[in-house]
Structure formats: structure tokens, C-alpha cells
């Protein structure tokens, strides 16, 4: 067995459900899942039951994260439908970016009023990332609003051919737009959704084979892979009204590395999408003594007992994977080895931004 060393991966889009949803995940279990997946730094989303839309809510979440997290961590602030633009100046240096929900999804942060969206796009500092959940027609609206307010824009979890075409065109025109894609939108289609039932139910929905192919064909226009790790319990998923979202931290790297083995993706592109891209877009400082070691040869089948996420399931159960994470080192400390986390909650440090 000879191990291969790669940079510690960064995931700029996770939902750790802490506070308010810790029966699904918390900063400890979520960050265990991150380490098991070779991810050394995460950025948590604001759509908690009490959303992260005030300085107080952000400071409360920081206090929790400081004592519970095993990997490095940061936060996105949320734009509130009740106009919290007055908070923006207070939090700008404490967060990776501002998240604006322009479609219905988990949480209560949907903003539909175009005048408020315009205000949010104008007031949030122009040099800081502004992220949108904006699908299809809404993606077009978000791009138009970014042009009108002359600001950079990051589009979360793209899934459609029409979206990547729009983004590619905007990039060709020199507009400062970036985007992310999830492993599930690269590897599953609406046909898989039929078999997966509630476990294949997330926003955006799994798309057609044509859409998935368009994402792969335009990988050069995609800035990063983000997991959108969005755990819900099996009980919730099997209820009459299953919530949207699937976990992803532990499977993202091995799934994508399996595509490297197949020859569908280059290792350089994988590192660009899971390390350089998020580092660059969110100006995240990284450390030279932080790295992961994988076994490029071992093949394994994903089973529930391997999983650290509190929700205890994956949409990729039974998949044959390559690129198992053997060791993770953060700032010269060995933090994970052969399935075991070796550090205590509180080891993780806040991310810093340049
Ligand atoms: C996310 C969640 O559950 O928080 N769900 C999802 O289906 N992606 C919210 C989101 O990212 O839209
Ligand atoms: Zn080996
Ligand atoms: Zn979303
Ligand atoms: Zn999300």
C-alpha cells in the first residue's frame, strides 16, 4: 500500500444544523464526517431554525462551534426577508460570505421582493462573496441583479444545462460570477431519484441526463465542488413530507476520485475544484502543513456503518468507491487515521480570510 498526499480539502457549503437541529447533525458529528471525507475546512450555512441573520446569532453560533468543532470552520451570514442590511457592516469581517435564498428550500430565509434583493446586493460589501440559492429562471434574475448593482456573485449548487450556459456566457463577457456543483448533481439523475425516493430528494432536484452531461462538458466554467451537506434523519425522510437535502461530506472526495480512476476527471481538476477553487473565491488562508493521505488503490463499498454523520445514511449506499481517506493532518497534527478521529472537539480553528 502506498499512500498519496493531497492538499486538505475545503467545503464552502455545509449545513451543520447547530443550533436548533442537532438531532440531525451538530458541529462535532458534522466535522467528524468532514475529516473522514478529507475535508479540513468547512463553511456553515445560516438557515438554522433561528437563522444566522444578526450579529448576536452569529456570535452565538461561533461560541458553539469553538468548543465542538474538530476541523477548521467558518460561517456564511444570511440575508433576512425582514431586511437585516443594517447588520452587514458589523459582520462583514467575521464571515466568508452572505447567503441569499431566492428559491424555497429548508429554512425561512426566502426573499422574493426584488426591491429588497436589490438593496441586499447593493449594501453587502462589493469585495465580499455574495452567494445565492437561485435555480433556473431565478439564476437569470440573480445574474441580472448582480449586473444592475455591479457586484460579484456566487451561484450555489448549479444543476441545469441552462444555468451553466448562462454562467459560461457571463464569464466570457468578463462578469465576476463563480459557481459550485455538488457531487450528487454530477453523478445522479432524475432516474436515480425514482429509486432513491426521499433519499434522493434535495434542492435543486436531480436533473436529466442531458443536464448532467452539460455540467461535465463545462467543468472548466465551474469554480468548485461543494457538498451542500444537508443531513435530515431517516425518520424525517420517511415521513409524509420529507425535507429537502442529502449528506455529502464523507462521499464527495472518494466519489470524485473514482471518476479520476475512470479517466473522466483529471487529478489536477479535482484539486482545483475541491481545494484551489473554494480557497480562491472565499479568500481562505491555508496552511502548508495541512494535507490528506489517500490510498489510491483500495476499493471499498460504502456502508452505513462507515458513516460519521449523525443522520446515518447516504444516497450513495452500496457504491464501489476508490480513494479512501487514510490520514488527515491539520497544522502538523495527525487528526484522523484509518477511520478514527484523533483530536478532541475544540481542535478546529476559525478560518481566516485574506
Ligand atoms: C438544504 C438544507 O436542508 O438545509 N437542502 C437542500 O436540499 N439543498 C438547503 C439548501 O441548500 O437549499
Ligand atoms: Zn496502496
Ligand atoms: Zn440551496
Ligand atoms: Zn445548502
Short mmCIF file of C-alpha atoms and ligand atoms in Angstrom, two decimals:
data_model
loop_
_atom_site.label_atom_id
_atom_site.label_comp_id
_atom_site.label_asym_id
_atom_site.label_seq_id
_atom_site.Cartn_x
_atom_site.Cartn_y
_atom_site.Cartn_z
CA UNK A 1 0.00 0.00 0.00
CA UNK A 2 1.48 3.33 -0.97
CA UNK A 3 -0.35 6.45 0.10
CA UNK A 4 -0.81 9.57 -1.99
CA UNK A 5 -0.67 13.04 -0.47
CA UNK A 6 -3.06 15.84 -1.47
CA UNK A 7 -3.95 19.27 -0.02
CA UNK A 8 -6.58 19.31 2.76
CA UNK A 9 -9.93 19.85 1.03
CA UNK A 10 -12.26 22.80 1.65
CA UNK A 11 -16.06 22.62 1.53
CA UNK A 12 -17.69 26.06 1.40
CA UNK A 13 -21.30 24.84 1.70
CA UNK A 14 -22.50 22.68 4.63
CA UNK A 15 -25.49 22.67 6.99
CA UNK A 16 -24.39 21.50 10.45
CA UNK A 17 -27.84 22.24 11.98
CA UNK A 18 -26.26 23.65 15.14
CA UNK A 19 -28.02 25.30 16.92
CA UNK A 20 -31.64 24.21 16.55
CA UNK A 21 -31.39 20.99 14.55
CA UNK A 22 -28.81 18.97 16.46
CA UNK A 23 -30.89 15.78 16.23
CA UNK A 24 -29.80 15.81 12.54
CA UNK A 25 -26.15 16.89 12.98
CA UNK A 26 -24.02 19.14 15.18
CA UNK A 27 -20.62 20.78 14.93
CA UNK A 28 -18.91 17.68 16.34
CA UNK A 29 -20.57 14.97 14.23
CA UNK A 30 -20.55 17.16 11.13
CA UNK A 31 -16.84 17.89 11.48
CA UNK A 32 -16.10 14.19 12.13
CA UNK A 33 -17.80 13.46 8.81
CA UNK A 34 -15.70 16.22 7.23
CA UNK A 35 -12.41 14.73 8.46
CA UNK A 36 -13.48 11.24 7.36
CA UNK A 37 -14.02 12.76 3.92
CA UNK A 38 -10.63 14.50 3.79
CA UNK A 39 -12.20 17.92 4.29
CA UNK A 40 -10.21 20.10 6.69
CA UNK A 41 -12.23 23.31 6.46
CA UNK A 42 -15.98 23.88 6.14
CA UNK A 43 -18.23 26.92 5.85
CA UNK A 44 -21.61 26.57 7.57
CA UNK A 45 -24.85 27.98 6.13
CA UNK A 46 -27.22 30.34 8.01
CA UNK A 47 -30.58 28.55 7.53
CA UNK A 48 -30.92 27.30 11.12
CA UNK A 49 -34.39 27.40 12.75
CA UNK A 50 -33.16 30.63 14.40
CA UNK A 51 -31.32 31.83 11.32
CA UNK A 52 -27.87 33.44 11.40
CA UNK A 53 -29.11 36.87 10.40
CA UNK A 54 -27.89 39.09 13.27
CA UNK A 55 -24.52 39.73 14.90
CA UNK A 56 -25.91 38.11 18.08
CA UNK A 57 -26.98 34.91 16.27
CA UNK A 58 -23.58 34.74 14.57
CA UNK A 59 -21.72 35.18 17.86
CA UNK A 60 -23.90 32.51 19.48
CA UNK A 61 -23.10 30.05 16.67
CA UNK A 62 -19.38 30.93 16.93
CA UNK A 63 -19.41 30.09 20.65
CA UNK A 64 -20.91 26.69 19.94
CA UNK A 65 -18.57 25.94 17.06
CA UNK A 66 -15.47 26.97 19.05
CA UNK A 67 -15.92 24.20 21.62
CA UNK A 68 -17.46 21.50 19.41
CA UNK A 69 -15.65 21.50 16.07
CA UNK A 70 -12.86 19.11 15.01
CA UNK A 71 -11.94 20.68 11.66
CA UNK A 72 -11.45 24.33 10.74
CA UNK A 73 -14.69 26.22 10.26
CA UNK A 74 -16.26 29.41 9.01
CA UNK A 75 -19.74 30.84 8.51
CA UNK A 76 -21.90 32.44 5.88
CA UNK A 77 -24.22 35.17 7.13
CA UNK A 78 -27.86 35.11 5.98
CA UNK A 79 -29.87 37.84 4.27
CA UNK A 80 -33.24 38.06 6.03
CA UNK A 81 -36.61 38.61 4.32
CA UNK A 82 -37.17 41.09 7.17
CA UNK A 83 -34.32 43.37 5.98
CA UNK A 84 -31.20 42.90 8.12
CA UNK A 85 -28.95 45.01 5.88
CA UNK A 86 -28.21 47.11 8.98
CA UNK A 87 -26.18 44.18 10.36
CA UNK A 88 -23.96 43.77 7.27
CA UNK A 89 -21.20 46.20 8.27
CA UNK A 90 -20.92 44.58 11.74
CA UNK A 91 -20.42 41.05 10.42
CA UNK A 92 -18.59 41.52 7.12
CA UNK A 93 -15.14 40.67 8.51
CA UNK A 94 -16.41 37.72 10.57
CA UNK A 95 -17.84 35.64 7.74
CA UNK A 96 -16.88 34.06 4.41
CA UNK A 97 -19.86 35.45 2.57
CA UNK A 98 -23.53 36.45 2.54
CA UNK A 99 -26.14 33.85 1.54
CA UNK A 100 -29.31 34.98 -0.21
CA UNK A 101 -32.12 32.45 -0.68
CA UNK A 102 -34.05 33.30 -3.84
CA UNK A 103 -36.00 29.99 -4.05
CA UNK A 104 -37.92 27.97 -1.45
CA UNK A 105 -35.76 25.41 0.40
CA UNK A 106 -35.10 24.26 4.00
CA UNK A 107 -35.44 27.20 6.41
CA UNK A 108 -37.28 30.53 6.44
CA UNK A 109 -34.97 32.84 4.53
CA UNK A 110 -36.67 33.10 1.14
CA UNK A 111 -36.58 36.65 -0.24
CA UNK A 112 -38.94 37.26 -3.15
CA UNK A 113 -39.18 41.05 -3.12
CA UNK A 114 -36.92 42.38 -5.89
CA UNK A 115 -36.50 45.73 -4.13
CA UNK A 116 -35.11 44.01 -1.03
CA UNK A 117 -32.88 41.80 -3.19
CA UNK A 118 -31.54 44.92 -4.89
CA UNK A 119 -30.87 46.55 -1.51
CA UNK A 120 -29.10 43.41 -0.22
CA UNK A 121 -26.95 43.17 -3.39
CA UNK A 122 -26.08 46.89 -3.05
CA UNK A 123 -25.34 47.04 0.68
CA UNK A 124 -23.27 43.84 1.11
CA UNK A 125 -19.62 44.88 0.54
CA UNK A 126 -18.66 44.57 -3.12
CA UNK A 127 -15.38 42.82 -2.33
CA UNK A 128 -17.03 40.06 -0.26
CA UNK A 129 -18.69 36.99 -1.81
CA UNK A 130 -22.48 37.05 -2.13
CA UNK A 131 -23.92 33.57 -2.62
CA UNK A 132 -27.35 32.77 -3.99
CA UNK A 133 -29.61 29.76 -3.99
CA UNK A 134 -31.13 30.63 -7.38
CA UNK A 135 -32.38 27.95 -9.76
CA UNK A 136 -33.01 28.34 -13.49
CA UNK A 137 -35.17 31.47 -14.02
CA UNK A 138 -34.08 32.75 -10.62
CA UNK A 139 -30.44 32.21 -11.59
CA UNK A 140 -31.09 34.55 -14.53
CA UNK A 141 -32.71 37.10 -12.18
CA UNK A 142 -29.74 36.88 -9.79
CA UNK A 143 -27.28 37.48 -12.63
CA UNK A 144 -29.30 40.45 -13.86
CA UNK A 145 -29.43 41.91 -10.36
CA UNK A 146 -25.67 41.44 -9.96
CA UNK A 147 -25.10 43.32 -13.22
CA UNK A 148 -27.50 46.08 -12.21
CA UNK A 149 -25.82 46.54 -8.82
CA UNK A 150 -22.37 45.94 -10.32
CA UNK A 151 -21.24 43.28 -7.90
CA UNK A 152 -19.63 39.83 -7.84
CA UNK A 153 -21.92 36.84 -7.47
CA UNK A 154 -21.51 33.18 -6.47
CA UNK A 155 -24.19 30.72 -7.56
CA UNK A 156 -24.66 27.69 -5.30
CA UNK A 157 -25.30 24.12 -6.41
CA UNK A 158 -25.94 24.55 -10.12
CA UNK A 159 -27.69 21.58 -11.74
CA UNK A 160 -29.03 22.52 -15.17
CA UNK A 161 -27.60 22.92 -18.67
CA UNK A 162 -29.38 26.29 -18.91
CA UNK A 163 -27.64 27.51 -15.74
CA UNK A 164 -24.11 26.55 -16.77
CA UNK A 165 -24.73 28.07 -20.23
CA UNK A 166 -25.81 31.38 -18.62
CA UNK A 167 -22.83 31.38 -16.29
CA UNK A 168 -20.38 30.49 -19.06
CA UNK A 169 -21.67 33.38 -21.17
CA UNK A 170 -21.41 35.83 -18.26
CA UNK A 171 -17.84 34.68 -17.60
CA UNK A 172 -16.95 35.11 -21.29
CA UNK A 173 -18.21 38.68 -21.03
CA UNK A 174 -15.88 39.18 -18.09
CA UNK A 175 -18.59 39.37 -15.45
CA UNK A 176 -17.31 38.31 -11.98
CA UNK A 177 -19.55 35.29 -11.44
CA UNK A 178 -18.48 32.00 -9.86
CA UNK A 179 -20.39 28.78 -9.22
CA UNK A 180 -20.29 25.45 -7.46
CA UNK A 181 -21.68 22.00 -8.22
CA UNK A 182 -22.38 19.11 -5.83
CA UNK A 183 -21.19 15.55 -6.38
CA UNK A 184 -24.82 14.37 -6.39
CA UNK A 185 -25.69 16.69 -9.27
CA UNK A 186 -22.67 15.39 -11.19
CA UNK A 187 -23.34 11.71 -10.52
CA UNK A 188 -27.11 11.20 -10.20
CA UNK A 189 -30.07 11.96 -12.48
CA UNK A 190 -33.84 12.19 -12.14
CA UNK A 191 -33.92 8.47 -12.99
CA UNK A 192 -31.94 7.72 -9.80
CA UNK A 193 -34.37 9.98 -7.92
CA UNK A 194 -37.16 7.50 -8.66
CA UNK A 195 -35.28 4.64 -6.93
CA UNK A 196 -33.94 6.78 -4.08
CA UNK A 197 -37.36 8.17 -3.12
CA UNK A 198 -36.98 10.68 -0.24
CA UNK A 199 -33.24 9.94 -0.05
CA UNK A 200 -32.83 11.44 -3.50
CA UNK A 201 -34.92 14.49 -2.66
CA UNK A 202 -32.94 17.71 -2.43
CA UNK A 203 -32.90 21.24 -3.79
CA UNK A 204 -32.22 21.62 -6.63
CA UNK A 205 -33.87 18.37 -7.73
CA UNK A 206 -31.77 15.80 -9.57
CA UNK A 207 -31.82 16.77 -13.23
CA UNK A 208 -31.87 14.98 -16.59
CA UNK A 209 -29.00 13.07 -18.14
CA UNK A 210 -28.62 15.94 -20.66
CA UNK A 211 -28.22 18.44 -17.81
CA UNK A 212 -25.65 16.25 -16.06
CA UNK A 213 -23.68 15.86 -19.29
CA UNK A 214 -23.71 19.64 -19.78
CA UNK A 215 -22.14 20.10 -16.33
CA UNK A 216 -19.34 17.64 -17.17
CA UNK A 217 -18.77 19.23 -20.58
CA UNK A 218 -18.42 22.65 -18.97
CA UNK A 219 -16.31 21.72 -15.97
CA UNK A 220 -13.86 24.49 -16.94
CA UNK A 221 -16.57 27.05 -16.18
CA UNK A 222 -17.30 25.53 -12.76
CA UNK A 223 -15.22 27.01 -9.94
CA UNK A 224 -15.62 24.39 -7.25
CA UNK A 225 -17.31 21.32 -5.86
CA UNK A 226 -19.31 21.93 -2.68
CA UNK A 227 -21.11 19.10 -0.92
CA UNK A 228 -24.21 21.03 0.24
CA UNK A 229 -24.06 18.54 3.15
CA UNK A 230 -27.71 18.77 4.27
CA UNK A 231 -28.49 15.95 6.73
CA UNK A 232 -32.00 15.01 7.85
CA UNK A 233 -32.92 11.94 9.92
CA UNK A 234 -34.27 8.77 8.31
CA UNK A 235 -37.48 9.30 10.24
CA UNK A 236 -37.88 12.77 8.72
CA UNK A 237 -37.02 11.44 5.27
CA UNK A 238 -39.59 8.66 5.56
CA UNK A 239 -42.33 10.97 6.81
CA UNK A 240 -45.27 12.16 4.69
CA UNK A 241 -43.43 15.43 4.00
CA UNK A 242 -39.74 14.57 3.60
CA UNK A 243 -37.47 17.61 3.89
CA UNK A 244 -35.03 18.53 1.12
CA UNK A 245 -31.35 17.66 1.45
CA UNK A 246 -28.75 14.89 1.44
CA UNK A 247 -25.46 14.47 3.35
CA UNK A 248 -22.24 14.58 1.33
CA UNK A 249 -19.07 15.25 3.32
CA UNK A 250 -17.81 11.67 3.55
CA UNK A 251 -18.53 10.67 -0.01
CA UNK A 252 -17.53 13.74 -2.04
CA UNK A 253 -13.82 13.01 -2.39
CA UNK A 254 -13.99 9.22 -2.97
CA UNK A 255 -16.83 9.69 -5.46
CA UNK A 256 -14.84 12.25 -7.42
CA UNK A 257 -11.58 10.32 -7.09
CA UNK A 258 -13.38 7.31 -8.56
CA UNK A 259 -14.00 9.49 -11.64
CA UNK A 260 -10.26 10.25 -11.75
CA UNK A 261 -9.60 6.50 -11.77
CA UNK A 262 -12.16 6.10 -14.59
CA UNK A 263 -10.39 8.81 -16.57
CA UNK A 264 -13.41 11.14 -16.59
CA UNK A 265 -11.70 13.82 -14.47
CA UNK A 266 -8.05 14.79 -14.07
CA UNK A 267 -6.48 14.82 -10.62
CA UNK A 268 -5.50 18.46 -11.27
CA UNK A 269 -9.15 19.32 -11.86
CA UNK A 270 -10.19 17.51 -8.70
CA UNK A 271 -7.68 19.55 -6.66
CA UNK A 272 -8.79 22.72 -8.44
CA UNK A 273 -12.45 22.01 -7.62
CA UNK A 274 -12.06 20.81 -4.02
CA UNK A 275 -9.17 22.99 -2.81
CA UNK A 276 -7.96 25.83 -5.04
CA UNK A 277 -11.42 26.98 -6.15
CA UNK A 278 -13.01 27.46 -2.72
CA UNK A 279 -9.72 28.87 -1.35
CA UNK A 280 -9.61 31.50 -4.07
CA UNK A 281 -13.28 32.52 -4.22
CA UNK A 282 -13.67 32.81 -0.44
CA UNK A 283 -10.11 34.10 0.16
CA UNK A 284 -9.46 31.35 2.69
CA UNK A 285 -5.96 31.20 4.21
CA UNK A 286 -4.49 27.70 4.15
CA UNK A 287 -1.52 26.10 5.85
CA UNK A 288 1.33 24.17 4.22
CA UNK A 289 1.34 21.57 6.99
CA UNK A 290 -2.28 20.63 6.36
CA UNK A 291 -2.78 17.70 3.98
CA UNK A 292 -4.56 14.40 3.45
CA UNK A 293 -3.25 10.95 2.52
CA UNK A 294 -5.35 8.60 0.45
CA UNK A 295 -4.97 5.03 -0.67
CA UNK A 296 -5.29 5.28 -4.45
CA UNK A 297 -5.60 1.52 -4.87
CA UNK A 298 -8.06 0.29 -2.28
CA UNK A 299 -11.61 -0.25 -3.49
CA UNK A 300 -14.39 -0.25 -0.90
CA UNK A 301 -18.17 -0.42 -0.81
CA UNK A 302 -19.95 2.38 1.05
CA UNK A 303 -21.92 1.03 4.02
CA UNK A 304 -23.88 2.85 6.73
CA UNK A 305 -21.55 1.68 9.47
CA UNK A 306 -18.71 3.65 7.84
CA UNK A 307 -20.60 6.91 8.26
CA UNK A 308 -19.88 9.53 10.93
CA UNK A 309 -22.72 11.88 10.01
CA UNK A 310 -25.44 11.78 12.64
CA UNK A 311 -28.13 11.17 10.02
CA UNK A 312 -26.57 7.77 9.27
CA UNK A 313 -27.41 7.37 5.58
CA UNK A 314 -26.19 8.36 2.14
CA UNK A 315 -27.71 8.48 -1.33
CA UNK A 316 -24.63 6.51 -2.47
CA UNK A 317 -25.06 3.43 -0.28
CA UNK A 318 -23.57 0.34 -1.92
CA UNK A 319 -21.45 2.32 -4.40
CA UNK A 320 -17.96 0.97 -5.06
CA UNK A 321 -15.50 3.74 -4.25
CA UNK A 322 -11.81 4.48 -4.72
CA UNK A 323 -9.56 6.98 -2.96
CA UNK A 324 -10.27 6.10 0.64
CA UNK A 325 -9.05 8.76 3.11
CA UNK A 326 -6.38 7.13 5.29
CA UNK A 327 -4.93 10.08 7.19
CA UNK A 328 -5.65 13.74 7.71
CA UNK A 329 -3.09 16.19 9.11
CA UNK A 330 -4.07 19.71 10.14
CA UNK A 331 -1.37 22.24 11.07
CA UNK A 332 1.14 19.37 11.58
CA UNK A 333 -1.19 17.39 13.90
CA UNK A 334 -2.43 13.99 12.79
CA UNK A 335 -6.19 14.38 13.34
CA UNK A 336 -7.65 11.33 11.57
CA UNK A 337 -6.26 7.90 10.78
CA UNK A 338 -7.93 4.71 9.50
CA UNK A 339 -11.45 5.72 10.44
CA UNK A 340 -10.56 7.19 13.85
CA UNK A 341 -10.67 10.84 14.84
CA UNK A 342 -7.59 11.56 16.98
CA UNK A 343 -8.36 15.04 18.32
CA UNK A 344 -10.96 16.44 20.70
CA UNK A 345 -13.85 18.78 19.98
CA UNK A 346 -12.44 22.32 20.00
CA UNK A 347 -9.36 21.40 17.96
CA UNK A 348 -10.80 23.16 14.91
CA UNK A 349 -9.85 26.80 14.40
CA UNK A 350 -11.86 29.59 12.78
CA UNK A 351 -10.96 30.07 9.12
CA UNK A 352 -9.30 33.34 8.34
CA UNK A 353 -9.86 35.36 5.20
CA UNK A 354 -7.32 37.46 3.37
C1 LIG B 1 -30.62 22.42 2.25
C2 LIG B 1 -30.94 22.17 3.73
O1 LIG B 1 -31.57 21.14 4.04
O2 LIG B 1 -30.54 23.00 4.56
N1 LIG B 1 -31.39 21.49 1.47
C3 LIG B 1 -31.16 21.11 0.19
O3 LIG B 1 -31.99 20.35 -0.33
N2 LIG B 1 -30.12 21.51 -0.50
C4 LIG B 1 -30.89 23.84 1.90
C5 LIG B 1 -30.28 24.29 0.59
O4 LIG B 1 -29.06 24.26 0.43
O5 LIG B 1 -31.01 24.71 -0.32
ZN1 LIG B 2 -1.74 1.09 -1.64
ZN1 LIG B 3 -29.64 25.84 -1.52
ZN1 LIG B 4 -27.29 24.13 1.07
#
